[in-house]
């Protein structure tokens, strides 16, 4: 349930209503727009009791029930889109933010050269895994803290921000020392302990959709992070499992308009993991930009043939550069900016 206050209601009116709701045993979440204040009520609600208890407040415009199980992530809970600022990088605004870099940090030379190249082409955020969730325990697992240090060095040299995956609640503090954005991987989308742990930090979280997760499950995972206190969640569609085997996953582009209808959170597409083939990454990225995405996360490697992971879906510097110039044109047509 949300309470929509009358236009231009005063702070003391809002406080009066909030304290009554709290008295009834519920938590509240305030969304203060330019003219409208929305008070979200969180908890296992007794609707009749709430309606009766709030009927006598003339400052209230109306009460609106929310059917969906996600509340803080719900579009109705907030009167504006969520915009996440990391210094001069703005996610969820007019800019489509490009995050790019290798699947995994492999060496100093690799990450620094990649950072410089993607920055030159127009990326704002450097990606690179230091903790890798590999299907086989015998595959390269990442450089761990050494990888985080290299990411930091590359970011300092280029001015890029960092997004990197955290896989274990015990590593949140360590990864948080280096990264600007935590990445929660598809395999961990429903690792609730991990979600709660990043939820008590104040860093943005890129939450990837699980490979068999519905939109509702994705939004409930976001709700875990938000209900722990951290409202800076970025949703990421990276392809889902279907019967099709040609592509690594099936990119669900319609997730963009569906999620835009359901939530105020920014949406990012990962065309690399979604397709699994470097030659399909461009088309997928172009489709995403045309459909209103807020950002893209793309794998780029100096020498994809020698990559320790995901080389087959990684772009060379020149291909990435060409793609970004094409994406810039499309973004203009849809009123956005890269
Ligand atoms: C990644 O981005 O490196 C990754 C492992 O992605 P996903 O969790 O989407 O598979
Ligand atoms: Mn990868």
CSV table of C-alpha atoms and ligand atoms in Angstrom, one decimal:
chain,number,residue,atom,x,y,z
A,1,UNK,CA,0.0,0.0,0.0
A,2,UNK,CA,1.2,3.5,-0.7
A,3,UNK,CA,-0.1,6.8,0.7
A,4,UNK,CA,-0.2,9.6,-1.7
A,5,UNK,CA,-0.2,12.9,0.2
A,6,UNK,CA,-2.0,16.0,-1.2
A,7,UNK,CA,0.1,18.2,-3.4
A,8,UNK,CA,2.5,20.4,-1.6
A,9,UNK,CA,1.9,18.9,1.7
A,10,UNK,CA,4.0,20.1,4.5
A,11,UNK,CA,6.7,18.2,6.3
A,12,UNK,CA,4.8,18.2,9.6
A,13,UNK,CA,1.8,16.6,7.8
A,14,UNK,CA,3.9,13.9,6.4
A,15,UNK,CA,5.5,13.3,9.8
A,16,UNK,CA,2.1,13.0,11.4
A,17,UNK,CA,1.0,10.3,8.9
A,18,UNK,CA,4.4,8.5,9.1
A,19,UNK,CA,4.3,8.3,12.9
A,20,UNK,CA,0.7,6.9,12.8
A,21,UNK,CA,1.7,4.2,10.4
A,22,UNK,CA,4.7,3.3,12.5
A,23,UNK,CA,2.5,3.2,15.6
A,24,UNK,CA,0.5,0.6,13.8
A,25,UNK,CA,3.7,-1.5,13.5
A,26,UNK,CA,4.8,-0.9,9.9
A,27,UNK,CA,7.9,0.5,8.3
A,28,UNK,CA,7.7,3.3,5.9
A,29,UNK,CA,9.6,4.5,2.9
A,30,UNK,CA,9.4,8.2,1.8
A,31,UNK,CA,9.6,9.4,-1.8
A,32,UNK,CA,9.7,13.1,-2.0
A,33,UNK,CA,8.9,14.4,-5.5
A,34,UNK,CA,8.7,18.1,-6.6
A,35,UNK,CA,5.1,18.5,-5.5
A,36,UNK,CA,4.0,15.0,-4.4
A,37,UNK,CA,5.1,12.9,-1.4
A,38,UNK,CA,4.5,9.2,-1.5
A,39,UNK,CA,4.7,7.2,1.7
A,40,UNK,CA,5.3,3.5,1.1
A,41,UNK,CA,4.1,1.1,3.8
A,42,UNK,CA,6.2,-1.9,4.2
A,43,UNK,CA,5.3,-5.1,6.1
A,44,UNK,CA,2.7,-7.7,6.2
A,45,UNK,CA,-0.3,-5.4,5.9
A,46,UNK,CA,-3.7,-5.6,7.5
A,47,UNK,CA,-5.4,-3.4,4.9
A,48,UNK,CA,-8.7,-2.9,6.6
A,49,UNK,CA,-7.0,-1.7,9.8
A,50,UNK,CA,-4.8,0.7,7.8
A,51,UNK,CA,-7.7,2.1,5.8
A,52,UNK,CA,-9.7,2.7,9.0
A,53,UNK,CA,-6.8,4.2,10.9
A,54,UNK,CA,-5.9,6.6,8.1
A,55,UNK,CA,-9.4,7.7,7.1
A,56,UNK,CA,-9.3,10.7,9.4
A,57,UNK,CA,-6.3,12.4,7.9
A,58,UNK,CA,-7.3,15.2,5.5
A,59,UNK,CA,-3.6,15.6,4.4
A,60,UNK,CA,-3.9,12.3,2.6
A,61,UNK,CA,-5.0,12.4,-1.0
A,62,UNK,CA,-5.5,8.7,-1.4
A,63,UNK,CA,-4.4,5.2,-0.5
A,64,UNK,CA,-3.3,2.9,-3.3
A,65,UNK,CA,-2.9,-0.8,-2.8
A,66,UNK,CA,0.2,-2.5,-4.4
A,67,UNK,CA,-0.5,-6.0,-5.6
A,68,UNK,CA,3.1,-6.9,-6.5
A,69,UNK,CA,5.3,-8.5,-3.8
A,70,UNK,CA,8.1,-6.0,-4.6
A,71,UNK,CA,7.5,-2.7,-2.9
A,72,UNK,CA,10.7,-0.6,-2.8
A,73,UNK,CA,11.5,-1.6,-6.3
A,74,UNK,CA,7.9,-0.9,-7.5
A,75,UNK,CA,7.4,1.9,-10.0
A,76,UNK,CA,4.4,3.1,-7.9
A,77,UNK,CA,6.6,3.5,-4.8
A,78,UNK,CA,8.5,6.4,-6.1
A,79,UNK,CA,7.5,9.4,-8.2
A,80,UNK,CA,10.6,9.5,-10.3
A,81,UNK,CA,13.1,7.1,-12.0
A,82,UNK,CA,16.1,6.1,-9.9
A,83,UNK,CA,19.2,8.0,-11.0
A,84,UNK,CA,22.6,6.8,-9.6
A,85,UNK,CA,25.5,9.2,-9.5
A,86,UNK,CA,29.1,7.9,-9.2
A,87,UNK,CA,30.9,11.3,-9.3
A,88,UNK,CA,30.4,12.4,-12.9
A,89,UNK,CA,28.9,9.1,-14.1
A,90,UNK,CA,25.2,9.1,-14.1
A,91,UNK,CA,23.2,5.9,-14.5
A,92,UNK,CA,19.5,6.2,-15.2
A,93,UNK,CA,19.6,9.6,-16.7
A,94,UNK,CA,19.8,10.8,-20.3
A,95,UNK,CA,23.2,9.1,-20.8
A,96,UNK,CA,23.5,5.5,-21.8
A,97,UNK,CA,26.4,4.4,-19.7
A,98,UNK,CA,28.9,2.0,-21.4
A,99,UNK,CA,30.7,-0.5,-19.1
A,100,UNK,CA,33.4,-2.5,-20.9
A,101,UNK,CA,36.4,-4.6,-20.3
A,102,UNK,CA,37.6,-8.2,-20.2
A,103,UNK,CA,35.7,-11.0,-18.7
A,104,UNK,CA,38.5,-11.5,-16.3
A,105,UNK,CA,41.5,-9.4,-15.2
A,106,UNK,CA,44.5,-11.4,-16.4
A,107,UNK,CA,47.5,-9.2,-16.1
A,108,UNK,CA,48.5,-5.6,-15.6
A,109,UNK,CA,49.2,-5.1,-19.3
A,110,UNK,CA,45.9,-6.6,-20.3
A,111,UNK,CA,43.7,-4.5,-18.0
A,112,UNK,CA,45.6,-1.2,-18.5
A,113,UNK,CA,45.6,-1.5,-22.2
A,114,UNK,CA,41.9,-2.4,-22.3
A,115,UNK,CA,41.0,0.4,-19.9
A,116,UNK,CA,42.7,2.9,-22.1
A,117,UNK,CA,41.1,1.6,-25.3
A,118,UNK,CA,37.6,1.4,-24.0
A,119,UNK,CA,37.9,4.9,-22.4
A,120,UNK,CA,39.1,6.3,-25.8
A,121,UNK,CA,36.0,4.8,-27.4
A,122,UNK,CA,33.6,6.3,-24.9
A,123,UNK,CA,33.1,3.8,-22.0
A,124,UNK,CA,32.7,5.3,-18.5
A,125,UNK,CA,33.0,2.1,-16.4
A,126,UNK,CA,35.7,-0.6,-16.6
A,127,UNK,CA,34.5,-4.2,-16.1
A,128,UNK,CA,36.7,-7.1,-15.2
A,129,UNK,CA,36.3,-10.1,-13.0
A,130,UNK,CA,38.7,-10.8,-10.2
A,131,UNK,CA,36.5,-13.5,-8.7
A,132,UNK,CA,35.1,-15.7,-11.5
A,133,UNK,CA,32.1,-18.0,-11.3
A,134,UNK,CA,33.3,-20.7,-13.6
A,135,UNK,CA,31.3,-23.7,-14.6
A,136,UNK,CA,34.4,-25.9,-14.1
A,137,UNK,CA,36.4,-25.8,-10.9
A,138,UNK,CA,39.5,-26.5,-13.1
A,139,UNK,CA,39.0,-23.3,-15.1
A,140,UNK,CA,40.8,-20.0,-14.3
A,141,UNK,CA,39.1,-18.6,-11.2
A,142,UNK,CA,40.4,-15.1,-11.3
A,143,UNK,CA,43.3,-13.2,-9.6
A,144,UNK,CA,41.3,-12.3,-6.5
A,145,UNK,CA,42.8,-9.3,-4.6
A,146,UNK,CA,45.7,-9.0,-7.1
A,147,UNK,CA,43.0,-8.5,-9.8
A,148,UNK,CA,41.2,-5.9,-7.7
A,149,UNK,CA,44.5,-4.0,-7.3
A,150,UNK,CA,45.1,-4.1,-11.0
A,151,UNK,CA,41.6,-2.8,-11.7
A,152,UNK,CA,42.2,0.0,-9.3
A,153,UNK,CA,45.4,0.9,-11.0
A,154,UNK,CA,43.7,0.9,-14.5
A,155,UNK,CA,40.9,3.0,-13.2
A,156,UNK,CA,43.2,5.5,-11.6
A,157,UNK,CA,45.2,5.9,-14.9
A,158,UNK,CA,42.1,6.4,-17.0
A,159,UNK,CA,39.5,8.0,-14.7
A,160,UNK,CA,37.1,5.1,-15.4
A,161,UNK,CA,34.9,3.7,-12.6
A,162,UNK,CA,35.0,0.0,-11.8
A,163,UNK,CA,32.3,-2.7,-11.8
A,164,UNK,CA,33.4,-6.2,-10.6
A,165,UNK,CA,31.7,-9.3,-9.3
A,166,UNK,CA,31.5,-10.3,-5.7
A,167,UNK,CA,30.6,-13.9,-5.2
A,168,UNK,CA,30.8,-14.5,-1.5
A,169,UNK,CA,29.3,-12.5,1.4
A,170,UNK,CA,32.7,-12.8,3.1
A,171,UNK,CA,34.3,-10.9,0.3
A,172,UNK,CA,32.0,-7.9,0.2
A,173,UNK,CA,34.3,-5.8,2.5
A,174,UNK,CA,37.4,-6.6,0.4
A,175,UNK,CA,35.8,-6.0,-3.0
A,176,UNK,CA,34.1,-2.9,-1.6
A,177,UNK,CA,37.6,-1.4,-0.9
A,178,UNK,CA,38.3,-1.4,-4.7
A,179,UNK,CA,35.1,-1.2,-6.7
A,180,UNK,CA,32.6,1.5,-7.4
A,181,UNK,CA,29.8,-0.9,-8.4
A,182,UNK,CA,29.3,-4.4,-7.0
A,183,UNK,CA,28.3,-6.9,-9.6
A,184,UNK,CA,26.1,-9.8,-8.5
A,185,UNK,CA,26.3,-12.5,-11.1
A,186,UNK,CA,23.5,-14.5,-12.6
A,187,UNK,CA,24.4,-17.6,-10.6
A,188,UNK,CA,24.1,-15.6,-7.4
A,189,UNK,CA,20.9,-13.6,-8.1
A,190,UNK,CA,19.1,-15.6,-5.4
A,191,UNK,CA,22.0,-15.8,-2.9
A,192,UNK,CA,20.0,-13.9,-0.3
A,193,UNK,CA,22.9,-13.7,2.2
A,194,UNK,CA,25.0,-12.0,-0.5
A,195,UNK,CA,22.2,-9.7,-1.5
A,196,UNK,CA,21.7,-8.6,2.1
A,197,UNK,CA,25.4,-8.1,2.6
A,198,UNK,CA,25.7,-5.7,-0.4
A,199,UNK,CA,22.4,-4.2,0.8
A,200,UNK,CA,24.1,-2.8,3.9
A,201,UNK,CA,26.7,-1.0,1.9
A,202,UNK,CA,26.2,2.3,0.1
A,203,UNK,CA,27.7,1.3,-3.2
A,204,UNK,CA,25.6,0.7,-6.3
A,205,UNK,CA,24.9,-2.9,-7.2
A,206,UNK,CA,24.6,-4.3,-10.7
A,207,UNK,CA,22.2,-7.2,-10.2
A,208,UNK,CA,22.2,-9.7,-13.1
A,209,UNK,CA,19.1,-11.7,-13.9
A,210,UNK,CA,19.5,-15.4,-13.0
A,211,UNK,CA,19.5,-17.6,-16.1
A,212,UNK,CA,16.0,-19.0,-15.2
A,213,UNK,CA,14.6,-16.1,-13.3
A,214,UNK,CA,11.3,-14.4,-14.0
A,215,UNK,CA,11.0,-10.6,-13.9
A,216,UNK,CA,9.3,-10.9,-10.6
A,217,UNK,CA,12.1,-13.0,-9.1
A,218,UNK,CA,14.6,-10.5,-10.4
A,219,UNK,CA,12.7,-7.7,-8.8
A,220,UNK,CA,12.3,-9.6,-5.5
A,221,UNK,CA,16.1,-10.0,-5.5
A,222,UNK,CA,16.4,-6.3,-5.9
A,223,UNK,CA,14.0,-5.9,-3.0
A,224,UNK,CA,16.3,-7.9,-0.8
A,225,UNK,CA,19.1,-5.4,-1.4
A,226,UNK,CA,16.8,-2.4,-1.1
A,227,UNK,CA,15.1,-3.6,2.1
A,228,UNK,CA,18.5,-3.9,3.6
A,229,UNK,CA,19.0,-0.2,3.1
A,230,UNK,CA,20.7,0.2,-0.3
A,231,UNK,CA,18.5,1.8,-2.9
A,232,UNK,CA,21.1,1.9,-5.6
A,233,UNK,CA,20.3,-1.1,-7.6
A,234,UNK,CA,20.9,-1.5,-11.4
A,235,UNK,CA,19.1,-4.4,-13.1
A,236,UNK,CA,20.9,-6.3,-15.8
A,237,UNK,CA,19.4,-8.7,-18.4
A,238,UNK,CA,22.1,-11.0,-19.6
A,239,UNK,CA,20.1,-13.6,-21.5
A,240,UNK,CA,18.1,-16.5,-20.1
A,241,UNK,CA,18.1,-20.3,-20.7
A,242,UNK,CA,15.8,-21.5,-23.4
A,243,UNK,CA,15.8,-24.6,-25.7
A,244,UNK,CA,17.9,-22.6,-28.3
A,245,UNK,CA,21.5,-23.8,-28.3
A,246,UNK,CA,22.9,-21.6,-31.1
A,247,UNK,CA,23.4,-18.7,-28.8
A,248,UNK,CA,24.9,-19.1,-25.3
A,249,UNK,CA,21.6,-17.7,-23.8
A,250,UNK,CA,18.5,-16.1,-25.3
A,251,UNK,CA,18.5,-12.3,-25.0
A,252,UNK,CA,15.2,-11.1,-23.7
A,253,UNK,CA,15.1,-7.6,-25.1
A,254,UNK,CA,11.4,-7.2,-24.1
A,255,UNK,CA,12.7,-7.2,-20.5
A,256,UNK,CA,13.6,-3.5,-21.1
A,257,UNK,CA,10.0,-2.2,-21.6
A,258,UNK,CA,8.5,-4.7,-19.1
A,259,UNK,CA,11.0,-3.7,-16.4
A,260,UNK,CA,10.6,0.0,-17.3
A,261,UNK,CA,6.8,-0.4,-16.6
A,262,UNK,CA,7.4,-2.3,-13.4
A,263,UNK,CA,10.2,-0.5,-11.7
A,264,UNK,CA,12.0,2.9,-11.3
A,265,UNK,CA,15.4,1.2,-11.3
A,266,UNK,CA,17.8,1.6,-14.2
A,267,UNK,CA,18.2,-1.3,-16.7
A,268,UNK,CA,21.4,-2.5,-18.3
A,269,UNK,CA,21.9,-5.1,-21.1
A,270,UNK,CA,24.8,-7.5,-21.3
A,271,UNK,CA,25.0,-8.5,-25.0
A,272,UNK,CA,28.2,-10.5,-24.5
A,273,UNK,CA,26.9,-13.2,-22.1
A,274,UNK,CA,23.5,-13.0,-23.7
A,275,UNK,CA,24.8,-14.1,-27.2
A,276,UNK,CA,28.1,-15.8,-26.5
A,277,UNK,CA,29.4,-14.8,-30.0
A,278,UNK,CA,31.4,-11.6,-30.7
A,279,UNK,CA,29.7,-11.2,-34.1
A,280,UNK,CA,26.2,-11.0,-32.5
A,281,UNK,CA,27.2,-8.6,-29.7
A,282,UNK,CA,26.7,-5.5,-31.9
A,283,UNK,CA,23.2,-6.3,-33.1
A,284,UNK,CA,22.1,-7.1,-29.6
A,285,UNK,CA,23.6,-3.9,-28.3
A,286,UNK,CA,21.9,-1.8,-31.0
A,287,UNK,CA,18.6,-3.4,-30.3
A,288,UNK,CA,19.0,-2.6,-26.6
A,289,UNK,CA,19.8,1.0,-27.2
A,290,UNK,CA,16.8,1.3,-29.6
A,291,UNK,CA,14.6,-0.2,-26.9
A,292,UNK,CA,15.5,2.3,-24.2
A,293,UNK,CA,18.2,0.7,-22.1
A,294,UNK,CA,20.2,2.8,-19.6
A,295,UNK,CA,23.5,1.1,-20.0
A,296,UNK,CA,25.4,-1.7,-21.7
A,297,UNK,CA,28.1,-4.0,-20.2
A,298,UNK,CA,30.3,-5.4,-23.0
A,299,UNK,CA,33.3,-7.7,-22.9
A,300,UNK,CA,36.4,-6.4,-24.7
A,301,UNK,CA,39.8,-8.0,-24.8
A,302,UNK,CA,43.1,-7.0,-26.5
A,303,UNK,CA,43.5,-10.5,-28.0
A,304,UNK,CA,40.2,-12.5,-27.7
A,305,UNK,CA,41.8,-15.7,-29.1
A,306,UNK,CA,44.1,-15.8,-26.1
A,307,UNK,CA,41.6,-14.8,-23.4
A,308,UNK,CA,41.5,-17.0,-20.3
A,309,UNK,CA,37.7,-16.8,-20.3
A,310,UNK,CA,34.9,-15.8,-22.8
A,311,UNK,CA,37.2,-15.0,-25.7
A,312,UNK,CA,34.6,-16.1,-28.2
A,313,UNK,CA,32.2,-13.4,-27.1
A,314,UNK,CA,34.8,-10.6,-26.6
A,315,UNK,CA,35.3,-7.7,-29.0
A,316,UNK,CA,38.7,-6.5,-30.1
A,317,UNK,CA,39.4,-2.8,-29.5
A,318,UNK,CA,38.8,-1.8,-33.1
A,319,UNK,CA,35.4,-3.6,-33.3
A,320,UNK,CA,34.3,-2.1,-30.0
A,321,UNK,CA,35.3,1.4,-31.2
A,322,UNK,CA,33.3,1.0,-34.4
A,323,UNK,CA,30.3,-0.4,-32.4
A,324,UNK,CA,30.3,2.6,-30.1
A,325,UNK,CA,30.2,5.1,-32.9
A,326,UNK,CA,27.2,3.3,-34.4
A,327,UNK,CA,25.5,3.2,-31.0
A,328,UNK,CA,26.1,6.9,-30.5
A,329,UNK,CA,24.1,7.5,-33.7
A,330,UNK,CA,21.2,5.3,-32.6
A,331,UNK,CA,21.2,6.8,-29.1
A,332,UNK,CA,20.7,10.3,-30.6
A,333,UNK,CA,17.6,9.1,-32.5
A,334,UNK,CA,16.0,7.8,-29.3
A,335,UNK,CA,16.8,11.0,-27.4
A,336,UNK,CA,19.7,9.6,-25.4
A,337,UNK,CA,23.4,10.2,-25.3
A,338,UNK,CA,26.5,8.0,-25.3
B,1,LIG,C1,30.3,-11.8,-16.0
B,1,LIG,O1,29.8,-10.8,-16.2
B,1,LIG,O2,31.6,-12.0,-16.0
B,1,LIG,C2,29.5,-13.0,-15.7
B,1,LIG,C3,30.0,-14.1,-15.2
B,1,LIG,O3,28.2,-12.9,-16.1
B,1,LIG,P1,26.9,-13.7,-15.6
B,1,LIG,O4,26.9,-13.7,-14.1
B,1,LIG,O5,25.8,-12.9,-16.3
B,1,LIG,O6,27.1,-15.1,-16.2
B,2,LIG,MN1,32.4,-13.4,-19.1
